[in-house]
Short mmCIF file of C-alpha atoms in Angstrom, two decimals:
data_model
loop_
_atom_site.label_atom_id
_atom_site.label_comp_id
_atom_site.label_asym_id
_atom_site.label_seq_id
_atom_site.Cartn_x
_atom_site.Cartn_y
_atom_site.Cartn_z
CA UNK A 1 -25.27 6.38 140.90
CA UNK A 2 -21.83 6.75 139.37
CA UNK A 3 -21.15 7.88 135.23
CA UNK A 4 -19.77 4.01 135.24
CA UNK A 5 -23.02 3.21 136.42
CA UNK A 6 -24.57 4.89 133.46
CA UNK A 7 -22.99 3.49 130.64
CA UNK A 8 -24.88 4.13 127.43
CA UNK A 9 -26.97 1.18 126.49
CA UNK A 10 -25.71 -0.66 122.85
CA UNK A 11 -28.59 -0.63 120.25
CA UNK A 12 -27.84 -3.14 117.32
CA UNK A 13 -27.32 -1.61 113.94
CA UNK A 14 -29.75 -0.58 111.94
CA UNK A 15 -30.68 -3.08 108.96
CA UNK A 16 -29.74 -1.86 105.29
CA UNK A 17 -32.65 -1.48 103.43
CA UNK A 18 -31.68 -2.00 99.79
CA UNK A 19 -32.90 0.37 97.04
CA UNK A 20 -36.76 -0.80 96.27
CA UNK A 21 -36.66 -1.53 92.14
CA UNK A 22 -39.34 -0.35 89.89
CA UNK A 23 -41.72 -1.38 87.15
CA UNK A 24 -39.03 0.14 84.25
CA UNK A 25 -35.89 -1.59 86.01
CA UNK A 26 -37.52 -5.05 85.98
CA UNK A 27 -38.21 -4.46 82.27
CA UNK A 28 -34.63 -2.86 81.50
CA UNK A 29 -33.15 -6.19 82.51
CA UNK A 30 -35.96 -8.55 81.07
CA UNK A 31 -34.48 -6.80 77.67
CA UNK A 32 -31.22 -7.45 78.27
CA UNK A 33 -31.61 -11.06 78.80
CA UNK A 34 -33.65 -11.11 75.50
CA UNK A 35 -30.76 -9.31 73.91
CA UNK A 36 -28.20 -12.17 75.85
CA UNK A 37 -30.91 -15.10 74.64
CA UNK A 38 -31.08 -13.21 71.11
CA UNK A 39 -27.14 -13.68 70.54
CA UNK A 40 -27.27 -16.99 71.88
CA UNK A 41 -25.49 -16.08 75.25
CA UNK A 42 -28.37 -17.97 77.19
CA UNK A 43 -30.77 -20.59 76.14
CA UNK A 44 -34.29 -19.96 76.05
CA UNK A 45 -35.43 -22.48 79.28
CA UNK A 46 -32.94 -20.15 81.11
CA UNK A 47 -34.19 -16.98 79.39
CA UNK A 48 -37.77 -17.88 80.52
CA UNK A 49 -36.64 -18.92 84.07
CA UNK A 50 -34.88 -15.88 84.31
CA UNK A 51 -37.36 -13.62 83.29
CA UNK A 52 -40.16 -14.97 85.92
CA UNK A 53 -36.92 -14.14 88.60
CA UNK A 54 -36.46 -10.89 87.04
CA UNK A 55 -40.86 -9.88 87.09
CA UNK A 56 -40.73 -11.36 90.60
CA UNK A 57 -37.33 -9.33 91.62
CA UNK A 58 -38.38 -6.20 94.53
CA UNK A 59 -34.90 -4.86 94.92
CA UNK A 60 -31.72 -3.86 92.39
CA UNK A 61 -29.33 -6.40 94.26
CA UNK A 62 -31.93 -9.63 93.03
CA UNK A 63 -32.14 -7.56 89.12
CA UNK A 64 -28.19 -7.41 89.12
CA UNK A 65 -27.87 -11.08 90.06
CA UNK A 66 -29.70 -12.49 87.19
CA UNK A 67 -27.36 -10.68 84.76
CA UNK A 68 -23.86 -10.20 86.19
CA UNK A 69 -22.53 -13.19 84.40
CA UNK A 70 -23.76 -10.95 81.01
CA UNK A 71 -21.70 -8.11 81.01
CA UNK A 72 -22.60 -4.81 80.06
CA UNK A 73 -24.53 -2.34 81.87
CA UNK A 74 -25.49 -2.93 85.70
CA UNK A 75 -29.34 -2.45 86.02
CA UNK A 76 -29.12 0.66 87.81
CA UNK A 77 -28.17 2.23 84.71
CA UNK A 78 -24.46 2.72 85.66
CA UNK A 79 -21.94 2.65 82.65
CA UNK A 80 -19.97 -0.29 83.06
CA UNK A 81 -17.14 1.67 80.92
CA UNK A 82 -17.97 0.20 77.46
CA UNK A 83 -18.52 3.00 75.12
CA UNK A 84 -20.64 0.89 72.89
CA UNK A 85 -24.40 -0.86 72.86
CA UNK A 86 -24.66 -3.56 70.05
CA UNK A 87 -28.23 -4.44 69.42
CA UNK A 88 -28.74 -7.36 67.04
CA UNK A 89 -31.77 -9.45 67.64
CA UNK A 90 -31.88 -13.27 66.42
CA UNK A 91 -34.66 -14.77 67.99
CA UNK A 92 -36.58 -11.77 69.60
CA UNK A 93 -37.50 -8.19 69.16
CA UNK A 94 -35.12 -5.69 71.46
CA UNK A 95 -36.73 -3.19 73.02
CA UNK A 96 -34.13 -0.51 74.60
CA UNK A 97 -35.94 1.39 77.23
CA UNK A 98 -36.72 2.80 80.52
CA UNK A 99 -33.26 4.01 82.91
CA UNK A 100 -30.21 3.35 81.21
CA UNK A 101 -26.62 4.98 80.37
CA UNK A 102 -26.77 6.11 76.34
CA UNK A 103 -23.22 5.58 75.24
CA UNK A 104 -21.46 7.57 72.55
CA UNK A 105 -22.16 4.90 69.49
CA UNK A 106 -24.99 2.12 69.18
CA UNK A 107 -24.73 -0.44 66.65
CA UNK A 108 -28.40 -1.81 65.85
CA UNK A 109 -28.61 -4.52 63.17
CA UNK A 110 -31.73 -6.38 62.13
CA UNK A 111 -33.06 -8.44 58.98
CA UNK A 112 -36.61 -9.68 59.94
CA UNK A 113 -36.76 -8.66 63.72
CA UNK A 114 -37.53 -5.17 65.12
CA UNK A 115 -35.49 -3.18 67.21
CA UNK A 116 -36.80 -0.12 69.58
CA UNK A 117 -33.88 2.36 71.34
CA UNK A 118 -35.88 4.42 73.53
CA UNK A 119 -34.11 7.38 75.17
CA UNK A 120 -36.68 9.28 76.83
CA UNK A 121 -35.93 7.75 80.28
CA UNK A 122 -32.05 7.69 79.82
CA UNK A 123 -29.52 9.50 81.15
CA UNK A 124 -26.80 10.92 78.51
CA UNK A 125 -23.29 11.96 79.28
CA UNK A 126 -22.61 12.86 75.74
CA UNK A 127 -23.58 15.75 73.38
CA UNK A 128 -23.12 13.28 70.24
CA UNK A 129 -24.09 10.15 70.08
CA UNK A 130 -24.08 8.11 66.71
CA UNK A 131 -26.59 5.41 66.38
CA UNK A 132 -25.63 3.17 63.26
CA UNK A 133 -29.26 1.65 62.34
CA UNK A 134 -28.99 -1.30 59.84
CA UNK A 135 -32.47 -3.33 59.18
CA UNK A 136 -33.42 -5.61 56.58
CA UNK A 137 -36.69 -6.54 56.20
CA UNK A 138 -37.22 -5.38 59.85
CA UNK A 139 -37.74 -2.33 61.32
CA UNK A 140 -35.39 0.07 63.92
CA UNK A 141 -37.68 2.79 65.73
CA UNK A 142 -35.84 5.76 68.09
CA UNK A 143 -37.70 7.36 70.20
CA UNK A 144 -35.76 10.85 72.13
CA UNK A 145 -37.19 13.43 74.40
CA UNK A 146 -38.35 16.79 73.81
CA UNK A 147 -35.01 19.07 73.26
CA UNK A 148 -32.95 16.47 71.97
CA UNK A 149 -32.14 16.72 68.00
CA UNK A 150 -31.57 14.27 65.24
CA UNK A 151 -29.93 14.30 61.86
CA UNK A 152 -29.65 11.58 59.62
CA UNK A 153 -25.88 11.48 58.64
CA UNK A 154 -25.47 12.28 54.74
CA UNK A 155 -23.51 8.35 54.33
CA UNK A 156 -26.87 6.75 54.80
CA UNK A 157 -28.63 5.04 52.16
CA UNK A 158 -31.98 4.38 50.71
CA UNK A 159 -32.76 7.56 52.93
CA UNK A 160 -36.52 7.07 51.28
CA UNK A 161 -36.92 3.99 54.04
CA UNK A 162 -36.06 6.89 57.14
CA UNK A 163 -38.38 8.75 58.65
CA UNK A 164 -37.25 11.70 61.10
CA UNK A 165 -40.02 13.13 62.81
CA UNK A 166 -37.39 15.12 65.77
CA UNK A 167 -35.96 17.99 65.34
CA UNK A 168 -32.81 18.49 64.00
CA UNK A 169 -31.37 20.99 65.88
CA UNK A 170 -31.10 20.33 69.98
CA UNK A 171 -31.74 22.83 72.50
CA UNK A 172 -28.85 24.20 74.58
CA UNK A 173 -26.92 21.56 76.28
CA UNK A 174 -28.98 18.69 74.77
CA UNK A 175 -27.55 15.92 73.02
CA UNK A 176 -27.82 15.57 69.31
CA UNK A 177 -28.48 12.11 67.85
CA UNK A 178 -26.70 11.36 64.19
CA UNK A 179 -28.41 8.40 62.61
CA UNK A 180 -26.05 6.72 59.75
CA UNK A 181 -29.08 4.64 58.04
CA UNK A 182 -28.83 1.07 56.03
CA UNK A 183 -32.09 0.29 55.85
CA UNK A 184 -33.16 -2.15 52.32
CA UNK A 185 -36.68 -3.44 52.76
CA UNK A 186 -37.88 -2.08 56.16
CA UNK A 187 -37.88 1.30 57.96
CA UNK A 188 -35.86 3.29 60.53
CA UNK A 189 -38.64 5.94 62.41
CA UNK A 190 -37.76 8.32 64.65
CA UNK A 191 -40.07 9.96 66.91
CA UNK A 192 -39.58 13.08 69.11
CA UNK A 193 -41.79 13.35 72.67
CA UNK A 194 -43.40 16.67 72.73
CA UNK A 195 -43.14 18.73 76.07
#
């Protein structure tokens, strides 16, 4: 038998298998299209039908569908290049959790709703990041991991209504978090996980 004879057989490409999503990415996006239904971005028929897409969704490509028209972060957590998370709740409370990109400034606002910005699953490319908490008769709770720190910035007011619970000085090479505080009525909390 000749080498023509013994041409290698051609084996059909392997299939891509597409990143499996999780239990925390399905809820990452189901809070951003609160947030989008919140400012009035969506309507809420569309939030719900979204939401039952987003609880069914098994892989990132089916997440990232139901809020590329939204803008913002993808729902792998990658920064889309904004510097900036604005967090005002209308409708519903926003809950900021699980794997996401902490930019350098968040802007939370609330009167009656509550807002939660937790960072103890997100990745942070920044040593400072501001967080300017304003709440009404609502609350704002922040929630960072063990290691991080957290001042409250000597600008805010009514500093009675804040209660920092983290420490204020961050370990080596972890970020430090500098609340600037407007609550009236309701509270700002901020908790620290322990190791």
């Amino acid at each position: 038998m000749s080498d023509a004879d013994q041409l290698p057989i051609p084996t059909a490409p392997e299939p891509r298998v597409e990143p499996r999503a999780g239990d925390a990415d399905r809820e990452a996006v189901a809070d951003r299209l609160r947030i989008a239904a919140g400012e009035g971005r969506i309507d809420l028929g569309e939030l719900e039908e979204r939401l039952d897409r987003a609880y069914a969704a098994r892989t990132y490509g089916e997440l990232d569908a139901l809020v590329t028209d939204l803008g913002g972060r993808p729902a792998d957590g990658a920064d889309s290049g904004d510097d900036v998370l604005v967090l005002k709740p209308k409708l519903a409370n926003i809950r900021q959790s699980g794997r996401w990109t902490v930019p350098s400034r968040i802007v939370a606002e609330c009167r009656m709703m509550h807002i939660e910005i937790d960072f103890t699953e997100a990745v942070c490319p920044h040593r400072e990041v501001t967080v300017e908490a304003t709440c009404g008769a609502g609350h704002i709770r922040l929630v960072v991991p063990a290691g991080w720190g957290v001042r409250v910035d000597g600008s805010s007011t009514n500093t009675g209504h804040i209660v920092n619970k983290a420490a204020e000085a961050a370990e080596p090479g972890a970020p430090t978090v500098t609340v600037v505080g407007h609550p009236r009525s309701g509270l700002i909390k901020i908790k620290q996980r322990r190791h």
